[in-house]
PDB file of C-alpha atoms in Angstrom:
ATOM      1  CA  MET I   1    -158.109   8.201 -52.642  1.00 80.00           C
ATOM      2  CA  MET I   2    -160.457   5.138 -52.204  1.00 81.00           C
ATOM      3  CA  GLU I   3    -159.337   3.748 -55.106  1.00 84.00           C
ATOM      4  CA  ILE I   4    -156.095   3.493 -54.710  1.00 89.00           C
ATOM      5  CA  ILE I   5    -156.362   1.694 -50.796  1.00 91.00           C
ATOM      6  CA  THR I   6    -158.967  -0.564 -52.864  1.00 88.00           C
ATOM      7  CA  ARG I   7    -156.861  -1.463 -54.751  1.00 90.00           C
ATOM      8  CA  LEU I   8    -154.325  -2.036 -53.584  1.00 93.00           C
ATOM      9  CA  VAL I   9    -155.814  -5.001 -51.037  1.00 93.00           C
ATOM     10  CA  PHE I  10    -157.588  -5.512 -53.742  1.00 93.00           C
ATOM     11  CA  GLY I  11    -153.917  -6.608 -54.564  1.00 94.00           C
ATOM     12  CA  LEU I  12    -152.883  -7.596 -51.548  1.00 95.00           C
ATOM     13  CA  TYR I  13    -155.678 -10.223 -50.879  1.00 95.00           C
ATOM     14  CA  LEU I  14    -155.176 -11.771 -54.507  1.00 95.00           C
ATOM     15  CA  LEU I  15    -151.148 -12.223 -53.284  1.00 96.00           C
ATOM     16  CA  VAL I  16    -153.022 -14.568 -50.432  1.00 96.00           C
ATOM     17  CA  ILE I  17    -154.752 -16.021 -53.057  1.00 96.00           C
ATOM     18  CA  LEU I  18    -151.953 -16.440 -55.645  1.00 95.00           C
ATOM     19  CA  GLY I  19    -149.336 -17.179 -52.863  1.00 96.00           C
ATOM     20  CA  GLY I  20    -151.789 -19.841 -50.742  1.00 95.00           C
ATOM     21  CA  ALA I  21    -153.202 -21.772 -54.382  1.00 95.00           C
ATOM     22  CA  GLY I  22    -149.227 -21.853 -55.009  1.00 94.00           C
ATOM     23  CA  LEU I  23    -148.473 -23.312 -51.629  1.00 94.00           C
ATOM     24  CA  ALA I  24    -151.769 -25.894 -51.965  1.00 93.00           C
ATOM     25  CA  VAL I  25    -150.820 -26.881 -55.535  1.00 92.00           C
ATOM     26  CA  PHE I  26    -147.047 -27.347 -55.108  1.00 90.00           C
ATOM     27  CA  SER I  27    -145.820 -28.402 -51.719  1.00 89.00           C
ATOM     28  CA  ALA I  28    -144.414 -31.340 -51.403  1.00 86.00           C
ATOM     29  CA  ASN I  29    -145.346 -31.697 -47.798  1.00 87.00           C
ATOM     30  CA  LEU I  30    -148.784 -32.025 -47.618  1.00 88.00           C
ATOM     31  CA  VAL I  31    -149.362 -30.417 -44.364  1.00 90.00           C
ATOM     32  CA  ARG I  32    -147.478 -26.865 -46.087  1.00 91.00           C
ATOM     33  CA  ALA I  33    -150.810 -27.616 -48.894  1.00 92.00           C
ATOM     34  CA  PHE I  34    -153.138 -26.988 -46.522  1.00 93.00           C
ATOM     35  CA  VAL I  35    -151.841 -24.614 -44.669  1.00 94.00           C
ATOM     36  CA  GLY I  36    -151.648 -22.708 -48.073  1.00 95.00           C
ATOM     37  CA  MET I  37    -156.128 -23.664 -48.643  1.00 95.00           C
ATOM     38  CA  VAL I  38    -156.527 -21.898 -45.806  1.00 95.00           C
ATOM     39  CA  ALA I  39    -155.080 -19.239 -46.564  1.00 96.00           C
ATOM     40  CA  THR I  40    -156.541 -19.255 -49.883  1.00 96.00           C
ATOM     41  CA  LEU I  41    -159.761 -19.532 -48.820  1.00 95.00           C
ATOM     42  CA  LEU I  42    -159.200 -16.217 -45.802  1.00 95.00           C
ATOM     43  CA  GLY I  43    -157.837 -14.533 -48.756  1.00 95.00           C
ATOM     44  CA  ALA I  44    -161.635 -15.002 -50.360  1.00 95.00           C
ATOM     45  CA  ALA I  45    -163.009 -14.196 -47.759  1.00 95.00           C
ATOM     46  CA  GLY I  46    -161.502 -10.728 -47.877  1.00 94.00           C
ATOM     47  CA  LEU I  47    -162.017 -10.194 -51.642  1.00 94.00           C
ATOM     48  CA  TYR I  48    -165.704 -10.518 -50.042  1.00 94.00           C
ATOM     49  CA  LEU I  49    -165.864  -8.863 -47.877  1.00 93.00           C
ATOM     50  CA  LEU I  50    -164.588  -6.304 -51.035  1.00 91.00           C
ATOM     51  CA  MET I  51    -167.497  -6.689 -52.598  1.00 89.00           C
ATOM     52  CA  GLN I  52    -169.137  -4.727 -49.817  1.00 89.00           C
ATOM     53  CA  SER I  53    -171.125  -8.412 -48.804  1.00 91.00           C
ATOM     54  CA  PRO I  54    -169.551  -9.542 -45.154  1.00 92.00           C
ATOM     55  CA  PHE I  55    -172.253 -12.198 -44.914  1.00 93.00           C
ATOM     56  CA  LEU I  56    -170.812 -14.894 -47.592  1.00 93.00           C
ATOM     57  CA  ALA I  57    -167.266 -13.352 -45.908  1.00 94.00           C
ATOM     58  CA  PHE I  58    -168.846 -14.605 -42.960  1.00 94.00           C
ATOM     59  CA  MET I  59    -169.953 -17.933 -44.295  1.00 93.00           C
ATOM     60  CA  GLN I  60    -166.657 -18.157 -46.104  1.00 93.00           C
ATOM     61  CA  LEU I  61    -164.486 -18.022 -42.571  1.00 94.00           C
ATOM     62  CA  LEU I  62    -167.737 -19.875 -40.613  1.00 93.00           C
ATOM     63  CA  ILE I  63    -167.935 -23.239 -43.436  1.00 92.00           C
ATOM     64  CA  TYR I  64    -164.542 -23.343 -45.469  1.00 91.00           C
ATOM     65  CA  VAL I  65    -162.481 -21.906 -43.130  1.00 91.00           C
ATOM     66  CA  GLY I  66    -164.257 -23.602 -39.760  1.00 90.00           C
ATOM     67  CA  ALA I  67    -165.609 -26.380 -40.877  1.00 90.00           C
ATOM     68  CA  ILE I  68    -164.106 -27.832 -43.922  1.00 92.00           C
ATOM     69  CA  CYS I  69    -160.552 -27.268 -42.502  1.00 93.00           C
ATOM     70  CA  VAL I  70    -161.152 -29.159 -39.904  1.00 92.00           C
ATOM     71  CA  LEU I  71    -162.403 -31.600 -42.167  1.00 91.00           C
ATOM     72  CA  ILE I  72    -159.013 -31.824 -43.817  1.00 92.00           C
ATOM     73  CA  PHE I  73    -156.921 -31.860 -41.085  1.00 91.00           C
ATOM     74  CA  PHE I  74    -158.949 -35.212 -39.994  1.00 90.00           C
ATOM     75  CA  ALA I  75    -158.369 -36.484 -42.730  1.00 89.00           C
ATOM     76  CA  LEU I  76    -154.698 -35.793 -43.362  1.00 89.00           C
ATOM     77  CA  MET I  77    -154.545 -36.902 -39.772  1.00 87.00           C
ATOM     78  CA  LEU I  78    -155.939 -40.290 -40.326  1.00 85.00           C
ATOM     79  CA  THR I  79    -153.688 -41.304 -43.377  1.00 84.00           C
ATOM     80  CA  ASN I  80    -150.275 -40.705 -42.165  1.00 73.00           C
ATOM     81  CA  ALA I  81    -149.654 -37.558 -44.211  1.00 68.00           C
ATOM     82  CA  TYR I  82    -146.111 -37.564 -42.691  1.00 68.00           C
ATOM     83  CA  GLN I  83    -143.687 -35.298 -43.442  1.00 64.00           C
ATOM     84  CA  GLY I  84    -141.737 -37.373 -46.551  1.00 62.00           C
ATOM     85  CA  GLY I  85    -144.759 -38.732 -46.846  1.00 67.00           C
ATOM     86  CA  ASP I  86    -145.921 -40.089 -50.671  1.00 67.00           C
ATOM     87  CA  GLU I  87    -146.778 -36.667 -52.209  1.00 70.00           C
ATOM     88  CA  SER I  88    -142.368 -35.813 -51.156  1.00 67.00           C
ATOM     89  CA  ALA I  89    -140.950 -38.394 -53.596  1.00 72.00           C
ATOM     90  CA  PRO I  90    -139.831 -36.659 -57.160  1.00 73.00           C
ATOM     91  CA  ALA I  91    -143.120 -36.896 -60.192  1.00 75.00           C
ATOM     92  CA  PRO I  92    -141.701 -37.588 -63.544  1.00 80.00           C
ATOM     93  CA  LEU I  93    -141.449 -34.811 -65.478  1.00 84.00           C
ATOM     94  CA  SER I  94    -143.763 -36.212 -68.245  1.00 86.00           C
ATOM     95  CA  LYS I  95    -146.236 -35.986 -65.612  1.00 85.00           C
ATOM     96  CA  PHE I  96    -145.989 -32.874 -64.761  1.00 87.00           C
ATOM     97  CA  ALA I  97    -145.498 -31.212 -67.969  1.00 90.00           C
ATOM     98  CA  ARG I  98    -149.537 -32.659 -68.357  1.00 91.00           C
ATOM     99  CA  SER I  99    -150.793 -31.503 -65.334  1.00 89.00           C
ATOM    100  CA  LEU I 100    -149.072 -28.029 -66.386  1.00 91.00           C
ATOM    101  CA  LEU I 101    -150.796 -28.241 -69.635  1.00 92.00           C
ATOM    102  CA  ALA I 102    -154.462 -28.750 -67.938  1.00 91.00           C
ATOM    103  CA  GLY I 103    -153.645 -26.513 -65.267  1.00 90.00           C
ATOM    104  CA  LEU I 104    -153.142 -24.084 -68.498  1.00 92.00           C
ATOM    105  CA  ALA I 105    -156.272 -25.308 -70.626  1.00 92.00           C
ATOM    106  CA  PRO I 106    -158.510 -22.888 -68.485  1.00 90.00           C
ATOM    107  CA  LEU I 107    -156.913 -20.570 -69.080  1.00 91.00           C
ATOM    108  CA  VAL I 108    -156.037 -19.920 -72.381  1.00 92.00           C
ATOM    109  CA  LEU I 109    -159.614 -21.029 -73.167  1.00 92.00           C
ATOM    110  CA  LEU I 110    -161.157 -18.415 -70.879  1.00 91.00           C
ATOM    111  CA  LEU I 111    -158.458 -15.845 -70.225  1.00 91.00           C
ATOM    112  CA  PRO I 112    -159.366 -13.908 -73.440  1.00 90.00           C
ATOM    113  CA  THR I 113    -162.744 -13.964 -73.145  1.00 88.00           C
ATOM    114  CA  VAL I 114    -163.186 -12.258 -69.307  1.00 87.00           C
ATOM    115  CA  LEU I 115    -159.913  -9.491 -70.371  1.00 87.00           C
ATOM    116  CA  LEU I 116    -161.623  -8.907 -74.593  1.00 87.00           C
ATOM    117  CA  HIS I 117    -165.128  -9.428 -73.663  1.00 83.00           C
ATOM    118  CA  PRO I 118    -165.517  -7.339 -70.137  1.00 79.00           C
ATOM    119  CA  VAL I 119    -169.405  -6.884 -69.344  1.00 78.00           C
ATOM    120  CA  ALA I 120    -171.190  -3.898 -68.637  1.00 75.00           C
ATOM    121  CA  ALA I 121    -170.420  -3.420 -64.687  1.00 74.00           C
ATOM    122  CA  LYS I 122    -170.876  -1.591 -61.703  1.00 77.00           C
ATOM    123  CA  GLU I 123    -167.776  -0.432 -61.169  1.00 77.00           C
ATOM    124  CA  LYS I 124    -168.825  -0.443 -56.946  1.00 81.00           C
ATOM    125  CA  PRO I 125    -170.679  -2.941 -55.481  1.00 82.00           C
ATOM    126  CA  GLU I 126    -173.763  -2.187 -53.535  1.00 83.00           C
ATOM    127  CA  ALA I 127    -173.888  -3.741 -49.964  1.00 85.00           C
ATOM    128  CA  THR I 128    -177.491  -5.731 -49.916  1.00 86.00           C
ATOM    129  CA  PRO I 129    -179.560  -5.877 -46.636  1.00 88.00           C
ATOM    130  CA  LEU I 130    -179.325  -8.994 -45.300  1.00 90.00           C
ATOM    131  CA  ALA I 131    -183.344  -9.018 -44.937  1.00 91.00           C
ATOM    132  CA  GLU I 132    -183.433  -9.307 -48.323  1.00 90.00           C
ATOM    133  CA  LEU I 133    -181.438 -12.658 -48.675  1.00 90.00           C
ATOM    134  CA  GLY I 134    -183.251 -14.025 -46.397  1.00 91.00           C
ATOM    135  CA  LYS I 135    -186.188 -13.579 -48.491  1.00 91.00           C
ATOM    136  CA  VAL I 136    -184.659 -15.430 -51.358  1.00 90.00           C
ATOM    137  CA  LEU I 137    -183.439 -18.275 -50.100  1.00 90.00           C
ATOM    138  CA  LEU I 138    -186.891 -18.641 -47.093  1.00 91.00           C
ATOM    139  CA  GLU I 139    -190.050 -17.426 -49.551  1.00 90.00           C
ATOM    140  CA  GLU I 140    -188.869 -17.917 -53.614  1.00 89.00           C
ATOM    141  CA  TYR I 141    -186.141 -20.590 -53.624  1.00 91.00           C
ATOM    142  CA  THR I 142    -187.123 -22.825 -50.352  1.00 93.00           C
ATOM    143  CA  VAL I 143    -187.537 -26.020 -51.728  1.00 94.00           C
ATOM    144  CA  PRO I 144    -183.328 -25.754 -52.798  1.00 92.00           C
ATOM    145  CA  PHE I 145    -183.123 -24.058 -49.576  1.00 92.00           C
ATOM    146  CA  GLU I 146    -184.233 -27.598 -47.491  1.00 93.00           C
ATOM    147  CA  LEU I 147    -182.974 -29.949 -50.339  1.00 94.00           C
ATOM    148  CA  ILE I 148    -178.954 -28.064 -49.285  1.00 93.00           C
ATOM    149  CA  SER I 149    -180.106 -28.801 -45.799  1.00 93.00           C
ATOM    150  CA  ILE I 150    -181.444 -32.658 -46.331  1.00 95.00           C
ATOM    151  CA  ILE I 151    -178.274 -33.399 -48.809  1.00 94.00           C
ATOM    152  CA  LEU I 152    -176.049 -32.402 -45.581  1.00 93.00           C
ATOM    153  CA  LEU I 153    -177.829 -34.752 -43.267  1.00 95.00           C
ATOM    154  CA  ILE I 154    -177.594 -37.578 -45.896  1.00 95.00           C
ATOM    155  CA  ALA I 155    -174.022 -36.944 -46.321  1.00 93.00           C
ATOM    156  CA  MET I 156    -173.225 -37.245 -42.713  1.00 91.00           C
ATOM    157  CA  ALA I 157    -174.913 -39.919 -41.947  1.00 93.00           C
ATOM    158  CA  GLY I 158    -173.486 -41.775 -45.376  1.00 91.00           C
ATOM    159  CA  GLY I 159    -170.297 -40.398 -44.633  1.00 89.00           C
ATOM    160  CA  VAL I 160    -170.462 -41.968 -40.424  1.00 89.00           C
ATOM    161  CA  PHE I 161    -172.302 -44.722 -41.735  1.00 89.00           C
ATOM    162  CA  LEU I 162    -169.038 -45.496 -44.540  1.00 86.00           C
ATOM    163  CA  ALA I 163    -166.493 -45.477 -42.014  1.00 81.00           C
ATOM    164  CA  TRP I 164    -168.513 -46.995 -38.946  1.00 83.00           C
ATOM    165  CA  GLU I 165    -165.719 -49.725 -37.684  1.00 74.00           C
ATOM    166  CA  ARG I 166    -168.155 -52.727 -37.187  1.00 70.00           C
ATOM    167  CA  ARG I 167    -166.805 -54.620 -34.323  1.00 64.00           C
ATOM    168  CA  ASN I 168    -168.292 -57.979 -35.736  1.00 61.00           C
ATOM    169  CA  ARG I 169    -166.990 -59.076 -38.665  1.00 56.00           C
TER     170      ARG I 169
ATOM    171  CA  MET Z   1    -156.829  -2.546 -66.291  1.00 69.00           C
ATOM    172  CA  PRO Z   2    -159.690  -4.182 -66.207  1.00 77.00           C
ATOM    173  CA  GLY Z   3    -162.340  -3.392 -64.297  1.00 81.00           C
ATOM    174  CA  PRO Z   4    -163.135  -4.455 -61.344  1.00 83.00           C
ATOM    175  CA  LEU Z   5    -165.411  -6.905 -62.427  1.00 87.00           C
ATOM    176  CA  ALA Z   6    -162.818  -8.283 -64.703  1.00 89.00           C
ATOM    177  CA  LEU Z   7    -160.224  -8.606 -61.684  1.00 90.00           C
ATOM    178  CA  TYR Z   8    -162.640 -10.212 -59.777  1.00 92.00           C
ATOM    179  CA  HIS Z   9    -162.902 -13.518 -62.403  1.00 92.00           C
ATOM    180  CA  LEU Z  10    -159.300 -13.163 -62.746  1.00 92.00           C
ATOM    181  CA  ALA Z  11    -159.303 -14.097 -59.008  1.00 93.00           C
ATOM    182  CA  ALA Z  12    -161.630 -17.430 -59.879  1.00 94.00           C
ATOM    183  CA  LEU Z  13    -159.520 -18.264 -63.224  1.00 94.00           C
ATOM    184  CA  ALA Z  14    -156.628 -18.225 -61.039  1.00 94.00           C
ATOM    185  CA  LEU Z  15    -158.282 -20.663 -58.656  1.00 95.00           C
ATOM    186  CA  LEU Z  16    -159.859 -22.347 -60.985  1.00 95.00           C
ATOM    187  CA  ALA Z  17    -156.156 -22.857 -62.879  1.00 95.00           C
ATOM    188  CA  PHE Z  18    -155.036 -23.452 -59.908  1.00 95.00           C
ATOM    189  CA  GLY Z  19    -156.841 -26.753 -58.531  1.00 95.00           C
ATOM    190  CA  ILE Z  20    -156.981 -28.780 -62.254  1.00 95.00           C
ATOM    191  CA  LEU Z  21    -153.543 -28.588 -62.214  1.00 94.00           C
ATOM    192  CA  GLY Z  22    -153.626 -29.518 -58.294  1.00 92.00           C
ATOM    193  CA  LEU Z  23    -156.466 -32.230 -59.115  1.00 92.00           C
ATOM    194  CA  THR Z  24    -153.737 -33.693 -62.005  1.00 92.00           C
ATOM    195  CA  ARG Z  25    -151.059 -33.381 -59.669  1.00 90.00           C
ATOM    196  CA  ARG Z  26    -151.873 -34.430 -56.365  1.00 88.00           C
ATOM    197  CA  ARG Z  27    -150.422 -38.770 -55.742  1.00 87.00           C
ATOM    198  CA  THR Z  28    -152.878 -38.282 -52.909  1.00 88.00           C
ATOM    199  CA  LEU Z  29    -156.533 -38.450 -52.633  1.00 90.00           C
ATOM    200  CA  VAL Z  30    -156.387 -35.654 -49.694  1.00 90.00           C
ATOM    201  CA  GLY Z  31    -154.060 -33.073 -51.788  1.00 90.00           C
ATOM    202  CA  MET Z  32    -156.800 -33.834 -54.407  1.00 92.00           C
ATOM    203  CA  LEU Z  33    -159.164 -33.007 -52.361  1.00 93.00           C
ATOM    204  CA  ILE Z  34    -157.475 -29.684 -51.095  1.00 94.00           C
ATOM    205  CA  SER Z  35    -157.276 -29.280 -54.876  1.00 95.00           C
ATOM    206  CA  VAL Z  36    -161.555 -29.644 -55.950  1.00 94.00           C
ATOM    207  CA  GLU Z  37    -161.663 -27.372 -52.525  1.00 94.00           C
ATOM    208  CA  LEU Z  38    -159.897 -24.605 -54.115  1.00 94.00           C
ATOM    209  CA  MET Z  39    -161.763 -24.494 -57.582  1.00 95.00           C
ATOM    210  CA  LEU Z  40    -165.059 -24.768 -55.163  1.00 95.00           C
ATOM    211  CA  ASN Z  41    -163.842 -21.797 -53.990  1.00 95.00           C
ATOM    212  CA  GLY Z  42    -163.043 -19.719 -57.497  1.00 95.00           C
ATOM    213  CA  ALA Z  43    -166.624 -21.199 -58.879  1.00 95.00           C
ATOM    214  CA  GLY Z  44    -168.305 -19.376 -55.596  1.00 94.00           C
ATOM    215  CA  LEU Z  45    -165.818 -15.793 -55.697  1.00 94.00           C
ATOM    216  CA  ALA Z  46    -167.141 -15.834 -59.710  1.00 94.00           C
ATOM    217  CA  ILE Z  47    -170.696 -15.816 -59.315  1.00 94.00           C
ATOM    218  CA  ALA Z  48    -170.787 -13.604 -56.209  1.00 93.00           C
ATOM    219  CA  ALA Z  49    -168.786 -11.425 -57.893  1.00 92.00           C
ATOM    220  CA  SER Z  50    -170.754 -11.252 -61.215  1.00 91.00           C
ATOM    221  CA  SER Z  51    -174.188 -11.023 -58.828  1.00 91.00           C
ATOM    222  CA  MET Z  52    -172.876  -8.368 -56.958  1.00 90.00           C
ATOM    223  CA  LEU Z  53    -170.576  -5.883 -59.969  1.00 88.00           C
ATOM    224  CA  SER Z  54    -173.009  -6.662 -62.616  1.00 85.00           C
ATOM    225  CA  GLY Z  55    -176.385  -5.435 -63.232  1.00 79.00           C
ATOM    226  CA  ALA Z  56    -178.371  -8.657 -62.031  1.00 83.00           C
ATOM    227  CA  ASN Z  57    -180.054  -9.341 -58.783  1.00 86.00           C
ATOM    228  CA  ALA Z  58    -177.373  -9.237 -56.119  1.00 88.00           C
ATOM    229  CA  ALA Z  59    -178.636 -10.896 -53.544  1.00 91.00           C
ATOM    230  CA  LEU Z  60    -179.703 -14.396 -55.732  1.00 92.00           C
ATOM    231  CA  GLY Z  61    -176.374 -14.053 -56.268  1.00 91.00           C
ATOM    232  CA  GLN Z  62    -175.138 -14.413 -52.817  1.00 93.00           C
ATOM    233  CA  ALA Z  63    -177.951 -17.653 -51.765  1.00 93.00           C
ATOM    234  CA  THR Z  64    -176.071 -19.316 -55.391  1.00 93.00           C
ATOM    235  CA  THR Z  65    -172.776 -19.021 -53.740  1.00 94.00           C
ATOM    236  CA  LEU Z  66    -174.119 -20.206 -50.462  1.00 93.00           C
ATOM    237  CA  PHE Z  67    -175.816 -23.019 -52.060  1.00 93.00           C
ATOM    238  CA  VAL Z  68    -171.972 -23.734 -53.332  1.00 93.00           C
ATOM    239  CA  MET Z  69    -170.652 -23.516 -49.919  1.00 93.00           C
ATOM    240  CA  GLY Z  70    -172.973 -26.114 -48.392  1.00 92.00           C
ATOM    241  CA  LEU Z  71    -172.565 -28.534 -51.025  1.00 93.00           C
ATOM    242  CA  ALA Z  72    -168.922 -28.142 -51.016  1.00 93.00           C
ATOM    243  CA  ALA Z  73    -169.046 -29.071 -47.010  1.00 92.00           C
ATOM    244  CA  ALA Z  74    -170.820 -32.052 -48.400  1.00 93.00           C
ATOM    245  CA  GLU Z  75    -168.473 -33.309 -50.124  1.00 93.00           C
ATOM    246  CA  ALA Z  76    -165.196 -32.918 -48.407  1.00 92.00           C
ATOM    247  CA  THR Z  77    -167.648 -35.061 -45.182  1.00 92.00           C
ATOM    248  CA  ILE Z  78    -168.684 -37.833 -48.648  1.00 92.00           C
ATOM    249  CA  LEU Z  79    -164.838 -37.576 -49.826  1.00 92.00           C
ATOM    250  CA  LEU Z  80    -163.543 -38.089 -45.814  1.00 91.00           C
ATOM    251  CA  ALA Z  81    -165.499 -40.848 -44.703  1.00 91.00           C
ATOM    252  CA  ILE Z  82    -164.131 -42.184 -48.393  1.00 90.00           C
ATOM    253  CA  ILE Z  83    -161.115 -41.587 -47.538  1.00 90.00           C
ATOM    254  CA  VAL Z  84    -161.086 -43.379 -44.405  1.00 89.00           C
ATOM    255  CA  VAL Z  85    -162.481 -46.471 -45.736  1.00 89.00           C
ATOM    256  CA  VAL Z  86    -159.402 -46.756 -48.207  1.00 89.00           C
ATOM    257  CA  PHE Z  87    -156.793 -46.355 -45.869  1.00 88.00           C
ATOM    258  CA  ARG Z  88    -158.345 -48.560 -43.933  1.00 87.00           C
ATOM    259  CA  ARG Z  89    -158.802 -51.323 -47.002  1.00 86.00           C
ATOM    260  CA  PHE Z  90    -155.529 -50.688 -49.037  1.00 86.00           C
ATOM    261  CA  GLY Z  91    -153.773 -48.773 -46.193  1.00 83.00           C
ATOM    262  CA  SER Z  92    -152.085 -45.875 -48.080  1.00 81.00           C
ATOM    263  CA  THR Z  93    -154.283 -42.775 -49.911  1.00 81.00           C
ATOM    264  CA  ARG Z  94    -151.736 -43.313 -53.312  1.00 83.00           C
ATOM    265  CA  THR Z  95    -154.560 -43.108 -56.071  1.00 82.00           C
ATOM    266  CA  SER Z  96    -151.346 -45.753 -57.401  1.00 81.00           C
ATOM    267  CA  ASP Z  97    -151.961 -48.206 -54.829  1.00 81.00           C
ATOM    268  CA  LEU Z  98    -156.177 -47.794 -55.700  1.00 82.00           C
ATOM    269  CA  THR Z  99    -156.267 -50.294 -59.032  1.00 81.00           C
ATOM    270  CA  THR Z 100    -157.723 -53.202 -58.251  1.00 78.00           C
ATOM    271  CA  LEU Z 101    -160.087 -52.777 -61.315  1.00 76.00           C
ATOM    272  CA  GLN Z 102    -156.767 -53.285 -63.647  1.00 73.00           C
ATOM    273  CA  GLU Z 103    -156.254 -56.837 -62.226  1.00 69.00           C
TER     274      GLU Z 103
END
C-alpha cells in the first residue's frame, strides 16, 4: 500500500517538475517562465522529501525558492521583461530545431545508460541523522564548507561592486 | 519498470535536457539564467538521489548537494549583477544585441 502511494506521489512531483520546466523553457513570457521555474524547484523539494532527506528539502525551499528566486525576480524587474517583450517574437524554425537537437543530445547519450545499466540500489532510502551531516561539514570537509561561505561573500561583494552606480561619472 | 534510483536519475536527466534546450532557445540573459538554474537543480537532485539510494555515504552526498545549492546562489548573485550592468550599458538583455566583439 505504502509502495503504491509513494509511486503516486513521485509521479505527482514528477508532473509538477516536468510541467514547470516546460513552462520555464517554452513560455513566451518571461514572468510565466519564472513561475514555471518556481514550480520545478518546489517539485524538486518534494522529491527530496520522498528520498528521506527533509533537511535538503528545507534547504531547497530556503536557498532556491527563497533566495535565488528573489534574485531572478529582481533581474526580471530591472530588465523590462514585460509581456510582449524580447522573448515573445516567434523564433525561426531552424534555430528552434537546433536547440531541440542540443536538448535531445543528453537524453540520447544518457538515457540508455540510466535504463540499461541500473546501479545496485536500495529500494528504500534511510534517513541520515542531521548530526552526521553536521559532522561531515564541520569535521571532514571544513575547508570546502568555509570556501563556500567565502565564495558567497566574494560574489555578493562583486555584485554590489558591479552594480554600483558611480555618481561622479 | 525502472528502479527508484533510475527514476530519480530520469527526473534529473529531464531537468538537464530542459535546461540545455532553454539555454540555447532563450534570447535574453534572464531566460538563460532560469535555464541554468534548472540544470543546477537537476545536478543536485541526481547527486542526492545517488547517495541516498545506493550504498554510498549518504551524509556526504547531502553535503555535496548543499555545496551545489551554495554555488548556485553565488552564481545567481554574480549573474544578477552582470545582467544589471549589461542592461545599463546596452539598454537590453537580448543576446543578439551584445555583439560588440564582432564590430
